[in-house]
């Protein structure tokens, strides 16, 4: 199984069962930043940086389920270590690093 694969919903991490900036509704969406082509409405749960949350909430509504991480902070989903790192694009934008069994991807 690959750590990341491209699907009709977006970039998918099957081990973590999460998508990066998905373009169709999914259960878990890891969001790089608040622009409309990256943060779309309809996902069950969103994960983004602390700084991106206000933009995403403003755009998508207060009712969305959203969690945040600080830059460099990590969360583990089904053994995949996920962290957000500054991208320098807009406030709160991030590169997402995924680590699993020695394999590392940055998106």
PDB file of C-alpha atoms in Angstrom:
ATOM      1  CA  UNK A   1       0.000   0.000   0.000  1.00  0.00           C
ATOM      2  CA  UNK A   2       1.320   3.430  -0.932  1.00  0.00           C
ATOM      3  CA  UNK A   3       1.412   6.195   1.654  1.00  0.00           C
ATOM      4  CA  UNK A   4      -0.299   8.612  -0.760  1.00  0.00           C
ATOM      5  CA  UNK A   5      -2.386   7.991  -3.856  1.00  0.00           C
ATOM      6  CA  UNK A   6      -4.461  10.103  -6.221  1.00  0.00           C
ATOM      7  CA  UNK A   7      -8.203   9.400  -6.292  1.00  0.00           C
ATOM      8  CA  UNK A   8     -11.310  11.046  -7.736  1.00  0.00           C
ATOM      9  CA  UNK A   9     -11.691  12.879  -4.390  1.00  0.00           C
ATOM     10  CA  UNK A  10      -8.102  14.110  -4.159  1.00  0.00           C
ATOM     11  CA  UNK A  11      -4.786  13.091  -2.626  1.00  0.00           C
ATOM     12  CA  UNK A  12      -5.538  10.215  -0.251  1.00  0.00           C
ATOM     13  CA  UNK A  13      -3.552   8.622   2.567  1.00  0.00           C
ATOM     14  CA  UNK A  14      -5.191   5.190   2.940  1.00  0.00           C
ATOM     15  CA  UNK A  15      -3.327   4.308   6.146  1.00  0.00           C
ATOM     16  CA  UNK A  16      -4.570   7.454   7.945  1.00  0.00           C
ATOM     17  CA  UNK A  17      -7.856   7.386   6.003  1.00  0.00           C
ATOM     18  CA  UNK A  18      -7.507  11.124   5.340  1.00  0.00           C
ATOM     19  CA  UNK A  19      -7.386  13.362   2.264  1.00  0.00           C
ATOM     20  CA  UNK A  20      -5.229  16.424   1.601  1.00  0.00           C
ATOM     21  CA  UNK A  21      -7.242  19.364   0.199  1.00  0.00           C
ATOM     22  CA  UNK A  22      -9.970  17.062  -1.175  1.00  0.00           C
ATOM     23  CA  UNK A  23     -12.282  18.422  -3.848  1.00  0.00           C
ATOM     24  CA  UNK A  24     -15.233  16.154  -2.984  1.00  0.00           C
ATOM     25  CA  UNK A  25     -16.769  15.486   0.456  1.00  0.00           C
ATOM     26  CA  UNK A  26     -14.747  13.087   2.644  1.00  0.00           C
ATOM     27  CA  UNK A  27     -14.583  12.055   6.295  1.00  0.00           C
ATOM     28  CA  UNK A  28     -11.203  13.599   7.219  1.00  0.00           C
ATOM     29  CA  UNK A  29      -9.760  16.562   5.325  1.00  0.00           C
ATOM     30  CA  UNK A  30      -6.242  17.877   5.969  1.00  0.00           C
ATOM     31  CA  UNK A  31      -6.301  21.461   4.694  1.00  0.00           C
ATOM     32  CA  UNK A  32      -3.176  23.327   3.558  1.00  0.00           C
ATOM     33  CA  UNK A  33      -4.794  26.796   3.597  1.00  0.00           C
ATOM     34  CA  UNK A  34      -8.086  28.663   3.406  1.00  0.00           C
ATOM     35  CA  UNK A  35      -8.346  29.471  -0.306  1.00  0.00           C
ATOM     36  CA  UNK A  36     -11.507  28.165  -2.014  1.00  0.00           C
ATOM     37  CA  UNK A  37      -9.643  25.691  -4.229  1.00  0.00           C
ATOM     38  CA  UNK A  38      -8.160  23.976  -1.146  1.00  0.00           C
ATOM     39  CA  UNK A  39     -10.735  24.327   1.658  1.00  0.00           C
ATOM     40  CA  UNK A  40     -14.112  23.189   0.353  1.00  0.00           C
ATOM     41  CA  UNK A  41     -17.434  22.742   2.116  1.00  0.00           C
ATOM     42  CA  UNK A  42     -18.896  19.314   2.886  1.00  0.00           C
ATOM     43  CA  UNK A  43     -16.230  17.320   4.746  1.00  0.00           C
ATOM     44  CA  UNK A  44     -17.139  15.585   8.007  1.00  0.00           C
ATOM     45  CA  UNK A  45     -14.021  16.921   9.788  1.00  0.00           C
ATOM     46  CA  UNK A  46     -11.274  19.422   8.935  1.00  0.00           C
ATOM     47  CA  UNK A  47      -7.705  19.626  10.267  1.00  0.00           C
ATOM     48  CA  UNK A  48      -5.637  22.752   9.599  1.00  0.00           C
ATOM     49  CA  UNK A  49      -3.214  25.156  11.282  1.00  0.00           C
ATOM     50  CA  UNK A  50      -4.316  27.381  14.151  1.00  0.00           C
ATOM     51  CA  UNK A  51      -3.788  30.422  11.905  1.00  0.00           C
ATOM     52  CA  UNK A  52      -5.886  29.026   9.019  1.00  0.00           C
ATOM     53  CA  UNK A  53      -8.908  28.156  11.164  1.00  0.00           C
ATOM     54  CA  UNK A  54     -10.512  31.645  11.248  1.00  0.00           C
ATOM     55  CA  UNK A  55     -10.342  31.956   7.456  1.00  0.00           C
ATOM     56  CA  UNK A  56     -11.787  28.487   6.908  1.00  0.00           C
ATOM     57  CA  UNK A  57     -14.538  29.044   9.504  1.00  0.00           C
ATOM     58  CA  UNK A  58     -15.439  32.397   7.922  1.00  0.00           C
ATOM     59  CA  UNK A  59     -15.653  30.870   4.462  1.00  0.00           C
ATOM     60  CA  UNK A  60     -17.348  27.547   5.310  1.00  0.00           C
ATOM     61  CA  UNK A  61     -19.432  28.424   8.386  1.00  0.00           C
ATOM     62  CA  UNK A  62     -19.240  28.077  12.136  1.00  0.00           C
ATOM     63  CA  UNK A  63     -21.025  24.703  12.058  1.00  0.00           C
ATOM     64  CA  UNK A  64     -18.081  22.793  10.543  1.00  0.00           C
ATOM     65  CA  UNK A  65     -16.107  20.345  12.688  1.00  0.00           C
ATOM     66  CA  UNK A  66     -12.527  21.626  12.722  1.00  0.00           C
ATOM     67  CA  UNK A  67      -9.365  20.834  14.711  1.00  0.00           C
ATOM     68  CA  UNK A  68      -6.032  22.619  14.587  1.00  0.00           C
ATOM     69  CA  UNK A  69      -2.335  22.044  15.026  1.00  0.00           C
ATOM     70  CA  UNK A  70       0.428  24.577  15.583  1.00  0.00           C
ATOM     71  CA  UNK A  71       3.266  24.548  13.093  1.00  0.00           C
ATOM     72  CA  UNK A  72       5.587  21.661  13.966  1.00  0.00           C
ATOM     73  CA  UNK A  73       3.055  19.971  16.256  1.00  0.00           C
ATOM     74  CA  UNK A  74       2.154  16.411  15.245  1.00  0.00           C
ATOM     75  CA  UNK A  75      -0.868  14.166  15.439  1.00  0.00           C
ATOM     76  CA  UNK A  76      -0.859  10.416  14.766  1.00  0.00           C
ATOM     77  CA  UNK A  77      -3.646   8.854  12.700  1.00  0.00           C
ATOM     78  CA  UNK A  78      -3.518   5.048  12.469  1.00  0.00           C
ATOM     79  CA  UNK A  79       0.271   5.151  12.842  1.00  0.00           C
ATOM     80  CA  UNK A  80       0.837   8.014  10.371  1.00  0.00           C
ATOM     81  CA  UNK A  81       2.541  11.021  11.962  1.00  0.00           C
ATOM     82  CA  UNK A  82       1.079  14.195  10.445  1.00  0.00           C
ATOM     83  CA  UNK A  83       2.470  17.698  10.965  1.00  0.00           C
ATOM     84  CA  UNK A  84       2.018  21.132   9.399  1.00  0.00           C
ATOM     85  CA  UNK A  85       4.957  23.375   8.414  1.00  0.00           C
ATOM     86  CA  UNK A  86       4.979  27.002   7.167  1.00  0.00           C
ATOM     87  CA  UNK A  87       4.469  27.336   3.416  1.00  0.00           C
ATOM     88  CA  UNK A  88       4.711  31.140   3.186  1.00  0.00           C
ATOM     89  CA  UNK A  89       1.763  31.422   0.780  1.00  0.00           C
ATOM     90  CA  UNK A  90      -0.867  33.134   2.975  1.00  0.00           C
ATOM     91  CA  UNK A  91      -1.455  33.422   6.719  1.00  0.00           C
ATOM     92  CA  UNK A  92      -1.861  29.912   8.085  1.00  0.00           C
ATOM     93  CA  UNK A  93      -0.737  28.136   4.927  1.00  0.00           C
ATOM     94  CA  UNK A  94       1.168  24.919   5.434  1.00  0.00           C
ATOM     95  CA  UNK A  95       3.026  22.092   3.842  1.00  0.00           C
ATOM     96  CA  UNK A  96       1.773  18.819   5.278  1.00  0.00           C
ATOM     97  CA  UNK A  97       4.349  16.210   6.285  1.00  0.00           C
ATOM     98  CA  UNK A  98       3.282  12.568   6.578  1.00  0.00           C
ATOM     99  CA  UNK A  99       5.586   9.929   8.100  1.00  0.00           C
ATOM    100  CA  UNK A 100       4.914   6.204   8.219  1.00  0.00           C
ATOM    101  CA  UNK A 101       7.360   3.329   8.776  1.00  0.00           C
ATOM    102  CA  UNK A 102      10.351   5.367   7.588  1.00  0.00           C
ATOM    103  CA  UNK A 103       8.602   6.791   4.519  1.00  0.00           C
ATOM    104  CA  UNK A 104       8.153  10.579   4.447  1.00  0.00           C
ATOM    105  CA  UNK A 105       6.061  12.699   2.091  1.00  0.00           C
ATOM    106  CA  UNK A 106       5.598  16.475   2.139  1.00  0.00           C
ATOM    107  CA  UNK A 107       2.641  17.950   0.255  1.00  0.00           C
TER     108      UNK A 107
END
